[in-house]
Short mmCIF file of C-alpha atoms in Angstrom, two decimals:
data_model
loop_
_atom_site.label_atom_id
_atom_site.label_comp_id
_atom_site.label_asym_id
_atom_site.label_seq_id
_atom_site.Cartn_x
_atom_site.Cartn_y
_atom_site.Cartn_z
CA UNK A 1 58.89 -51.79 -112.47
CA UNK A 2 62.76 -52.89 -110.89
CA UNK A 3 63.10 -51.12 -107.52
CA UNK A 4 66.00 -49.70 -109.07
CA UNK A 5 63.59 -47.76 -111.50
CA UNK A 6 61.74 -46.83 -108.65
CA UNK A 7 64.16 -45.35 -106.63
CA UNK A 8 65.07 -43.44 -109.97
CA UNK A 9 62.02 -41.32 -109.28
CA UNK A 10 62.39 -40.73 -105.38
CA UNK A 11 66.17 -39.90 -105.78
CA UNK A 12 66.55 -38.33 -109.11
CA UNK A 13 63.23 -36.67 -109.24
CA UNK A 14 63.52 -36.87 -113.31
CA UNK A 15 62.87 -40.52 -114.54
CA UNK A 16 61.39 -40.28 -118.24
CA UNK A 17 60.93 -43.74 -120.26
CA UNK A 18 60.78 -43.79 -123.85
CA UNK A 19 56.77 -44.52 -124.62
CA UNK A 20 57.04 -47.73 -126.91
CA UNK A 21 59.48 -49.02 -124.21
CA UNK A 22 59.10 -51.53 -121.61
CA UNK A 23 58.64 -49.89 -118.08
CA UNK A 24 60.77 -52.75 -116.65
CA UNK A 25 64.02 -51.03 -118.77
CA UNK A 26 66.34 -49.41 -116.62
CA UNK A 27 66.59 -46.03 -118.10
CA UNK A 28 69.87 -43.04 -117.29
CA UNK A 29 69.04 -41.70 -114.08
CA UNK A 30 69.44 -37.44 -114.52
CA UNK A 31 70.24 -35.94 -110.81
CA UNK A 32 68.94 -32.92 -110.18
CA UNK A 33 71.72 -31.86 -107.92
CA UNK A 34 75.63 -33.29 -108.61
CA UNK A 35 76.01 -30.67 -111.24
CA UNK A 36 73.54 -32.36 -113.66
CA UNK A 37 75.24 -35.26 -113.61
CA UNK A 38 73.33 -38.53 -115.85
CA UNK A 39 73.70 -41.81 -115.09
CA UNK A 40 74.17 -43.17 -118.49
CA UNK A 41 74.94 -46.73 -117.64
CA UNK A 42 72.62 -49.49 -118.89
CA UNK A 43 72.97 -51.89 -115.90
CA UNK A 44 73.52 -52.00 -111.74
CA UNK A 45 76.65 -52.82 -110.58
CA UNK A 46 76.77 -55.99 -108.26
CA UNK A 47 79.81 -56.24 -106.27
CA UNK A 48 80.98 -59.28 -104.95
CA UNK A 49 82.79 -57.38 -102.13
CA UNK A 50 82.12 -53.64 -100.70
CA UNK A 51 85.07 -52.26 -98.68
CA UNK A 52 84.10 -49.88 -96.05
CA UNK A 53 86.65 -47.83 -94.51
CA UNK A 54 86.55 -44.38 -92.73
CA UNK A 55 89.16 -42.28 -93.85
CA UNK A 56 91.98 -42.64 -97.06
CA UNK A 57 94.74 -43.28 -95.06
CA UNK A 58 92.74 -46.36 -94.63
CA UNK A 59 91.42 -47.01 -98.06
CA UNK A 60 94.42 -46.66 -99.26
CA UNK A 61 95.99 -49.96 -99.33
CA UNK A 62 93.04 -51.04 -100.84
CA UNK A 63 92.78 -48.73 -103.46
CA UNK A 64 96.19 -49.64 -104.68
CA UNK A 65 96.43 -53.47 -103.48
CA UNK A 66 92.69 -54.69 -105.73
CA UNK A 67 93.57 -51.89 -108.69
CA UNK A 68 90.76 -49.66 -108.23
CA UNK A 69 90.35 -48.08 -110.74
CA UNK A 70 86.31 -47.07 -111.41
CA UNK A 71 85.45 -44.28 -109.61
CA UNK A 72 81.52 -43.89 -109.05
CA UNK A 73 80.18 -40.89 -108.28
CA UNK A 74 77.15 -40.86 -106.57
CA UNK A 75 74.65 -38.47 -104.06
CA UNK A 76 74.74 -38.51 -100.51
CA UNK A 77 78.35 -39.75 -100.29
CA UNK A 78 81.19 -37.57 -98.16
CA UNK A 79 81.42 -34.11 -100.07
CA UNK A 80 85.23 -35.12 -99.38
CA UNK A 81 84.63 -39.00 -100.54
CA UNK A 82 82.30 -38.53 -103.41
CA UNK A 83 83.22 -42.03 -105.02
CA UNK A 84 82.74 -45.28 -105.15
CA UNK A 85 85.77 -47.33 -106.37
CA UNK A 86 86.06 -50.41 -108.11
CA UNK A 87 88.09 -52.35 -110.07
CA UNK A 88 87.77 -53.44 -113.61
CA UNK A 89 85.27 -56.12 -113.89
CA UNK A 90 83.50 -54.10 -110.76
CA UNK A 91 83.54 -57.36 -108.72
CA UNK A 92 85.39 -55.34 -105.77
CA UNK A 93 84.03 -51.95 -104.72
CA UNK A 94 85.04 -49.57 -101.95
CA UNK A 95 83.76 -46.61 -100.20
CA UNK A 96 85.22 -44.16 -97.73
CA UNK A 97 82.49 -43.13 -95.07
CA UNK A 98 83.97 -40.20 -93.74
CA UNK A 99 84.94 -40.26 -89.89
CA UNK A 100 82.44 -40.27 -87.14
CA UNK A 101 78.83 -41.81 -86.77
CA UNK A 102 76.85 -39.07 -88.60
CA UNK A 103 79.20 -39.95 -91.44
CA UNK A 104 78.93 -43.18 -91.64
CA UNK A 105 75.37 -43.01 -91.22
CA UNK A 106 75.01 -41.14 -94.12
CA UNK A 107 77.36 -42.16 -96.75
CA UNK A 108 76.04 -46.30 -96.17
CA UNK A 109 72.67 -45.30 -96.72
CA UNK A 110 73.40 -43.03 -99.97
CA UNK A 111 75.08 -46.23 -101.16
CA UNK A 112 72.47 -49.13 -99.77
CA UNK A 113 69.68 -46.58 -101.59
CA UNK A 114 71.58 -45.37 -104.95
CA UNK A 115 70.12 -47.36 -108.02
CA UNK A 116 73.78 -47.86 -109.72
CA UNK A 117 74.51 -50.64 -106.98
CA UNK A 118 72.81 -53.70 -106.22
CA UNK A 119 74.21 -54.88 -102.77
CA UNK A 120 71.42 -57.64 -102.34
CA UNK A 121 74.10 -60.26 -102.85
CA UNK A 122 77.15 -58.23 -101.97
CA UNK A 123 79.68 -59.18 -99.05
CA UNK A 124 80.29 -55.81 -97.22
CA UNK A 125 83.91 -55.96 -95.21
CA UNK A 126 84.52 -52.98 -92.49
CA UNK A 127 87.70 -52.32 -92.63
CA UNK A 128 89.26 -49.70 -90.47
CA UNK A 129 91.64 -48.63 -87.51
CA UNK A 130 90.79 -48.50 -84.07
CA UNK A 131 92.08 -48.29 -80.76
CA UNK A 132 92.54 -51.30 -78.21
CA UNK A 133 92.45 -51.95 -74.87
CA UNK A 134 96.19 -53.20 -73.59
CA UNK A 135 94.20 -55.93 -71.67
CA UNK A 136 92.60 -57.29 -75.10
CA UNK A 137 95.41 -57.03 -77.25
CA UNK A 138 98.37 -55.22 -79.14
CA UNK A 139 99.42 -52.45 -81.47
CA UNK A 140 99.19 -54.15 -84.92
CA UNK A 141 96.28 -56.82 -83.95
CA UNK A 142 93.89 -57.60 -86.63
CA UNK A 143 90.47 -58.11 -84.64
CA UNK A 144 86.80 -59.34 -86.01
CA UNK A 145 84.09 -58.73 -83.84
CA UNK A 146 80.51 -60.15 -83.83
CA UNK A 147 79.24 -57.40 -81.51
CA UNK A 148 79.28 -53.75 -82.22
CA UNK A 149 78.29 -52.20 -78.93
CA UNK A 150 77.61 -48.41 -78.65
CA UNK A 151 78.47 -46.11 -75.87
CA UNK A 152 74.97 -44.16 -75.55
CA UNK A 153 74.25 -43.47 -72.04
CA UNK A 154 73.65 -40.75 -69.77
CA UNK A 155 77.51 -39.00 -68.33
CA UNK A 156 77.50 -36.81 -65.50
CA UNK A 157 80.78 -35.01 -65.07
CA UNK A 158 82.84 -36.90 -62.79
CA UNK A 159 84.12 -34.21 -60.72
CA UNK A 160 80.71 -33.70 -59.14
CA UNK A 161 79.57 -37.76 -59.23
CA UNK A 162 78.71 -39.64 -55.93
CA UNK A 163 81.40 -40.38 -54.03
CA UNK A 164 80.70 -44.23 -54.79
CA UNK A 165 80.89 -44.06 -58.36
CA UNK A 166 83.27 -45.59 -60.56
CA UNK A 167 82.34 -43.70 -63.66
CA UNK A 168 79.94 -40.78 -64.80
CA UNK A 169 78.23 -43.32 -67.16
CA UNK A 170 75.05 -45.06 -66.85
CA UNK A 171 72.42 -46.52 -68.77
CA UNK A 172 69.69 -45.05 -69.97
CA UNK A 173 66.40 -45.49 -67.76
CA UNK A 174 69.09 -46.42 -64.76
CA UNK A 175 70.23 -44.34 -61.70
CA UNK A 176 73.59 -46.12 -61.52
CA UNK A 177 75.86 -47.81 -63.62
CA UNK A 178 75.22 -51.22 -62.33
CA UNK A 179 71.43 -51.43 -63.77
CA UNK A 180 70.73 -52.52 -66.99
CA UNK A 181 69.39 -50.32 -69.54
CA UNK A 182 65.52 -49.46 -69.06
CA UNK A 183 65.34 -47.85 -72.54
CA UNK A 184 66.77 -48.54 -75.55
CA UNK A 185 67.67 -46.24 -78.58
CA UNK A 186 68.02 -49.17 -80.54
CA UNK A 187 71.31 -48.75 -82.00
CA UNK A 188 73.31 -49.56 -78.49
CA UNK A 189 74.15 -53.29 -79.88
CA UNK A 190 74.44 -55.23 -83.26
CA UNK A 191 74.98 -58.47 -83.55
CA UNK A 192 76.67 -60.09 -86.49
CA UNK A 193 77.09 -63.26 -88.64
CA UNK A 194 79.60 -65.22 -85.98
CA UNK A 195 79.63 -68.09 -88.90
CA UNK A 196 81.16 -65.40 -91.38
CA UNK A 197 83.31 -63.98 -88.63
CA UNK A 198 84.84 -67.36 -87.87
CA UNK A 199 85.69 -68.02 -91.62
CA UNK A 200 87.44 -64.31 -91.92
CA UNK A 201 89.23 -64.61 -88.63
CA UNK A 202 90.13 -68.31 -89.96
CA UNK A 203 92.08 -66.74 -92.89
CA UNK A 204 93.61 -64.23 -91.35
CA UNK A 205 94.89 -66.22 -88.72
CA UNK A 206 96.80 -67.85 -91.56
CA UNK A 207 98.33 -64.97 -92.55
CA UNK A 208 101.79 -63.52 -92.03
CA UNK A 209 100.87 -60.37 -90.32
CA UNK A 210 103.74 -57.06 -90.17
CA UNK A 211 104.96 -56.87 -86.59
CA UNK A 212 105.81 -53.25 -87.91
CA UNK A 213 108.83 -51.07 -86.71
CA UNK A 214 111.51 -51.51 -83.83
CA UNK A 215 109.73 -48.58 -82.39
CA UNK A 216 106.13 -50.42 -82.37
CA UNK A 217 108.13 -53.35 -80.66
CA UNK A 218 110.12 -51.00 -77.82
CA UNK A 219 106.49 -49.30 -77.31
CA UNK A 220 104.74 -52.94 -77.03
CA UNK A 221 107.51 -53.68 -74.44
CA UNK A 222 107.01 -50.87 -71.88
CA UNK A 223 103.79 -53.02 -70.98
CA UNK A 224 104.65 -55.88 -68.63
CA UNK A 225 101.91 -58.13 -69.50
CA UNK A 226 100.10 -59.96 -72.37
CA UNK A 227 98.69 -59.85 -74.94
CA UNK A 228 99.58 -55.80 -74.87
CA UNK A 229 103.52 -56.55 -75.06
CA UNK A 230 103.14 -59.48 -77.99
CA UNK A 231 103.66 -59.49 -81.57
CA UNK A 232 99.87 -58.79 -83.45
CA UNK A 233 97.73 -61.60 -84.37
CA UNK A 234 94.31 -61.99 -85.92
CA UNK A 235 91.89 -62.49 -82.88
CA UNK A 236 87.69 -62.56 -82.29
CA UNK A 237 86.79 -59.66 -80.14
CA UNK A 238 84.36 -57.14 -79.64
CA UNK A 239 84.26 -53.57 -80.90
CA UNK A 240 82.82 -50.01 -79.17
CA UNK A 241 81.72 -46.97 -81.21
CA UNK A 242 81.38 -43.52 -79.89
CA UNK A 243 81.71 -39.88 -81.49
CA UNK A 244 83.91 -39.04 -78.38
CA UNK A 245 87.61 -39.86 -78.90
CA UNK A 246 88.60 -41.16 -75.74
CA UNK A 247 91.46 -42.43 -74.01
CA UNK A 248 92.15 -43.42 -70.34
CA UNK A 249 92.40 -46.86 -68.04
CA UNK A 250 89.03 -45.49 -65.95
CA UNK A 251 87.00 -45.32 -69.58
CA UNK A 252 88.94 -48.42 -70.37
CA UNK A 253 87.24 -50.38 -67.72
CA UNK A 254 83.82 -48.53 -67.30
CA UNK A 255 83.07 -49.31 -71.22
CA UNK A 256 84.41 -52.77 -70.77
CA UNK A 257 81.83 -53.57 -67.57
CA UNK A 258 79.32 -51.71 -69.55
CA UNK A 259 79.51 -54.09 -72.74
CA UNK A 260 79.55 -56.54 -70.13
CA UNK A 261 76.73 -55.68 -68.92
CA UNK A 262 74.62 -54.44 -71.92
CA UNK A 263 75.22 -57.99 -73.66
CA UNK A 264 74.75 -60.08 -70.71
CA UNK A 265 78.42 -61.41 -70.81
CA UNK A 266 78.26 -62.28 -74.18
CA UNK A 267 80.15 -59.81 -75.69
CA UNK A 268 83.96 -59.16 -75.13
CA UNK A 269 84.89 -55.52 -75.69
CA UNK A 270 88.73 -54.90 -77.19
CA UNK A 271 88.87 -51.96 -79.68
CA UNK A 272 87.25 -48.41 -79.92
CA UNK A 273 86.17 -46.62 -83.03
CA UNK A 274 83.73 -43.91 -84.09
CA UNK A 275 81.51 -45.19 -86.96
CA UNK A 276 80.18 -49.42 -87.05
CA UNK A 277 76.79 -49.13 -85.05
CA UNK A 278 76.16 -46.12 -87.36
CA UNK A 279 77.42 -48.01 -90.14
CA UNK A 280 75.30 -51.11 -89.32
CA UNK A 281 72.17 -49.26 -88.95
CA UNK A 282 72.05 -47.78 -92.20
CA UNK A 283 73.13 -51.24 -93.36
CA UNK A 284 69.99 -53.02 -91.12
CA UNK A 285 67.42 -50.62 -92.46
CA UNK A 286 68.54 -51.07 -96.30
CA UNK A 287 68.28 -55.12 -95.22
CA UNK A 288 64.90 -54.80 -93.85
CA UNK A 289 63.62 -54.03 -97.52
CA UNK A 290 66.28 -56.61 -99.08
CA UNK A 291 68.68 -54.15 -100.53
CA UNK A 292 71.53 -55.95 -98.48
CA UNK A 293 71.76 -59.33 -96.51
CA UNK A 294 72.66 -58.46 -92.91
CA UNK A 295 74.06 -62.21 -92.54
CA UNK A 296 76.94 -60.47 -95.20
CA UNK A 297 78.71 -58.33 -92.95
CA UNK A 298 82.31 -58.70 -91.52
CA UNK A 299 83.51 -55.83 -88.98
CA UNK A 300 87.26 -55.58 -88.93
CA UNK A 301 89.24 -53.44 -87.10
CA UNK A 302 92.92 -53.39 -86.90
CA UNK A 303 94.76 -51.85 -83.55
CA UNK A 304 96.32 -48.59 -84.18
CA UNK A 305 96.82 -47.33 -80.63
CA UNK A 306 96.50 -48.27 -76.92
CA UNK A 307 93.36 -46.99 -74.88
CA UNK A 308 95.64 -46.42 -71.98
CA UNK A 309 99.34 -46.74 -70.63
CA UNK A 310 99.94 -48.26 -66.89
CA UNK A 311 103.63 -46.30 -66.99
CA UNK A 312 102.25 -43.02 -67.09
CA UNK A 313 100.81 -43.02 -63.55
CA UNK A 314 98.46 -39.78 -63.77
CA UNK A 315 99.57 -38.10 -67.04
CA UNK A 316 96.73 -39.24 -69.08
CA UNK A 317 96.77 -36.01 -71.52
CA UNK A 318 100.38 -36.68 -71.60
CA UNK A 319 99.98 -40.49 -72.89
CA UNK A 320 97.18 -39.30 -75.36
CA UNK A 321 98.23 -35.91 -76.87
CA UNK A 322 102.03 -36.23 -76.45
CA UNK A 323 103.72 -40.05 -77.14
CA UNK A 324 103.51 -40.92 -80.23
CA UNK A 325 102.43 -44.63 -80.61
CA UNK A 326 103.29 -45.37 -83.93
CA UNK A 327 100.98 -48.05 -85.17
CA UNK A 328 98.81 -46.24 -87.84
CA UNK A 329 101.25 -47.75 -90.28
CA UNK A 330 101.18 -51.04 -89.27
CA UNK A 331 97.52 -51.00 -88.58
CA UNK A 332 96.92 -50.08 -91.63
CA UNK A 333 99.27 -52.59 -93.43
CA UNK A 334 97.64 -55.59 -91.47
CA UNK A 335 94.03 -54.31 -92.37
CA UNK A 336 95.08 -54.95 -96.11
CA UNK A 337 96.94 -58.39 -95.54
CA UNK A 338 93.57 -59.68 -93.43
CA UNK A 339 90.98 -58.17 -95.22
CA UNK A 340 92.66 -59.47 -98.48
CA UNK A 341 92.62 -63.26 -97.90
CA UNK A 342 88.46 -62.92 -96.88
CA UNK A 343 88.15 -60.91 -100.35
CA UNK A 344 90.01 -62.66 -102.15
CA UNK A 345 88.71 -66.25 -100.67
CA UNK A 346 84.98 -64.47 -101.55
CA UNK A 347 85.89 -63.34 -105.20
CA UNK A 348 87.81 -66.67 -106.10
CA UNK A 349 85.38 -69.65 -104.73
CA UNK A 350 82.16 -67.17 -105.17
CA UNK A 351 79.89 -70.06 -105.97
CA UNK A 352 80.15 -71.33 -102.48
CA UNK A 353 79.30 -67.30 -100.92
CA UNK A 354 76.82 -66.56 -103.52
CA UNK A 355 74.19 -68.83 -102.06
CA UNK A 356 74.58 -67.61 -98.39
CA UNK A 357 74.36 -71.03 -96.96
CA UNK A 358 77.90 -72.06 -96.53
CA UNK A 359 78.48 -69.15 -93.70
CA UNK A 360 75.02 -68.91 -93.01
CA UNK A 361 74.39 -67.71 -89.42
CA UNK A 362 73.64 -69.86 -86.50
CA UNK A 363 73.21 -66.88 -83.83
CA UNK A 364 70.89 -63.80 -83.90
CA UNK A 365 71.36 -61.16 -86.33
CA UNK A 366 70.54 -57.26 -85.94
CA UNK A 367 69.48 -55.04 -83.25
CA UNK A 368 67.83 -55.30 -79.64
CA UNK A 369 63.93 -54.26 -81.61
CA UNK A 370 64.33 -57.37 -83.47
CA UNK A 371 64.23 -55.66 -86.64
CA UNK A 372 64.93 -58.57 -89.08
CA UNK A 373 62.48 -60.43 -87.56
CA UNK A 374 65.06 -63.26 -86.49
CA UNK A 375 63.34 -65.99 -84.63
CA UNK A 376 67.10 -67.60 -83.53
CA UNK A 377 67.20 -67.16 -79.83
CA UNK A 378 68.93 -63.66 -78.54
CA UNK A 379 71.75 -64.71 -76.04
CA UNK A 380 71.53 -60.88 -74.79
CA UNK A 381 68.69 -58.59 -73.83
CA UNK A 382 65.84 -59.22 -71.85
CA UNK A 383 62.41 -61.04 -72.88
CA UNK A 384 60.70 -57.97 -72.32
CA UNK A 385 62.56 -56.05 -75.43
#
């Protein structure tokens, strides 16, 4: 029987095949929940491309730039973003997570386990808005990371932290923030196909990206240094996920020592978002039973905000709550002129992605456990994880 029929029974509960039928048929799927809805269709749906973004201000662009049409609705999505959308031949797809990592945890594995898709072959493009780090890059900057590092560590309020201490954050295991972590959760880093990276960072760099408003440019300017006072560009950087929002040049450089640290120098930290480690471990543990191929996965995340301003001396709350920015619209209008040219590039020459093996991975794929059983050599960790 498909796995697809199988997971008919564990998700649906009601599975019923016609008795002169082949059990191999893939039968409507009736959902016990969804208000009764039956999934009448008589095959999967096998994107070429599944869009991932977080919230619709972010999907979209998408939505209306790839014609979007087919909406899905499926279990276990956002009760806010109940759909999957995809255009008319169903070769593009999208889904809206919802924000934060319980969100994203969530909605990916609805979709990696709902029998309607098959993502086995599918090329699954993060695309969403994040902060940056001045010293990493600008407002409007299109970045693809091949780590997704996570900040899970122990905090102890700073006000009542040793004198000595730089930050309230340390690793787990660890009595100071200098010691690498001891224990592991297992979701603190992900490492991704650099191979696939390199070929979306390679067309986007070839792109003409929006500079955005005179106001993005005037904020831009009030930095005295590059790359935070440039015009954006498509660069290869490292991302950070955390459920706390937060802002400020101590985090800034606390989270940037600790990715340091974490990933053994291999990793360079630039933006800040709430949702890809969640996001990528729904999307490892659907690949450990070959519902997706990990070695498909592109994070993008364009730069909607600064992590900090020098000018403000002290008035952090001020910087964060108060100035407005600006570069949500820009962000967003660079995520769709990037993330376009890898779609497109995947949907239009799809015999050389089908395979894998054009943009197959040289470097280590998945999570500190080794969960995908890679035998490529791990440039971070220790040998004893």
């Amino acid at each position: 029987m498909k796995f697809a029929a199988l997971l008919s029974f564990a998700f649906a509960g009601v599975s019923c095949a016609h008795p002169t039928a082949s059990t191999s048929s893939f039968y409507p799927v009736k959902t016990a929940g969804l208000n009764e809805t039956v999934y009448d269709e008589l095959e999967t749906y096998k994107p070429k491309v599944m869009i991932v973004n977080m919230f619709d201000y972010e999907a979209e662009p998408f939505l209306e730039g790839f014609d979007l049409v087919h909406n899905v609705t499926i279990p276990g999505l956002s009760p806010i973003y109940p759909e999957v959308h995809c255009n008319r031949n169903y070769s593009i797809c999208e889904v809206i997570t919802g924000e934060g990592e319980i969100n994203a945890a969530s909605t990916m594995t609805a979709l990696a386990l709902n029998p309607l898709f098959d993502l086995a072959d599918t090329y699954f493009l993060v695309a969403g808005i994040a902060g940056i780090s001045p010293r990493q890059g600008t407002i409007g900057d299109v970045t693809f990371a091949r780590f997704a590092v996570q900040i899970l560590e122990y905090e102890v309020d700073a006000r009542q932290m040793p004198s000595n201490w730089t930050t309230g954050y340390f690793s787990y295991g660890t009595t100071n923030s200098t010691q690498y972590p001891a224990q592991w959760y297992g979701t603190e880093i992900f490492e991704v196909n650099e191979a696939l990276r390199d070929r979306a960072l390679k067309l986007a760099q070839k792109t003409d990206l929006f500079n955005g408003t005179a106001g993005n440019a005037e904020f831009r300017a009030l930095y005295d240094y590059a790359p935070a006072n440039r015009t954006p560009k498509a660069i290869a950087c490292d991302t950070l996920t955390a459920d706390t929002y937060w802002f400020g040049s101590d985090f800034d450089e606390a989270f940037s020592n600790y990715t340091d640290l974490i990933t053994n120098g291999t990793a360079t930290y630039c933006t800040t978002q709430q949702e890809d480690n969640a996001t990528l471990e729904a999307l490892m543990r659907a690949a450990q039973y070959g519902l997706v191929d990990f070695s498909r996965i592109v994070i993008m995340r364009s730069a909607s905000d600064f992590t900090y301003a020098d000018y403000y001396d002290n008035e952090t709350t001020y910087f964060f709550t108060e100035v407005s920015q600006g570069g949500s619209y820009v962000a967003v209008q660079n995520l769709l002129v990037a993330g376009k040219a890898f779609i497109e590039d995947v949907v239009s020459d799809w015999d050389t992605y089908k395979n894998g093996t054009v943009y197959a991975p040289d470097n280590y794929l998945g999570d500190v456990f080794g969960s995908l059983e890679e035998t490529t050599y791990r440039e971070w960790g220790t040998d004893s994880e």
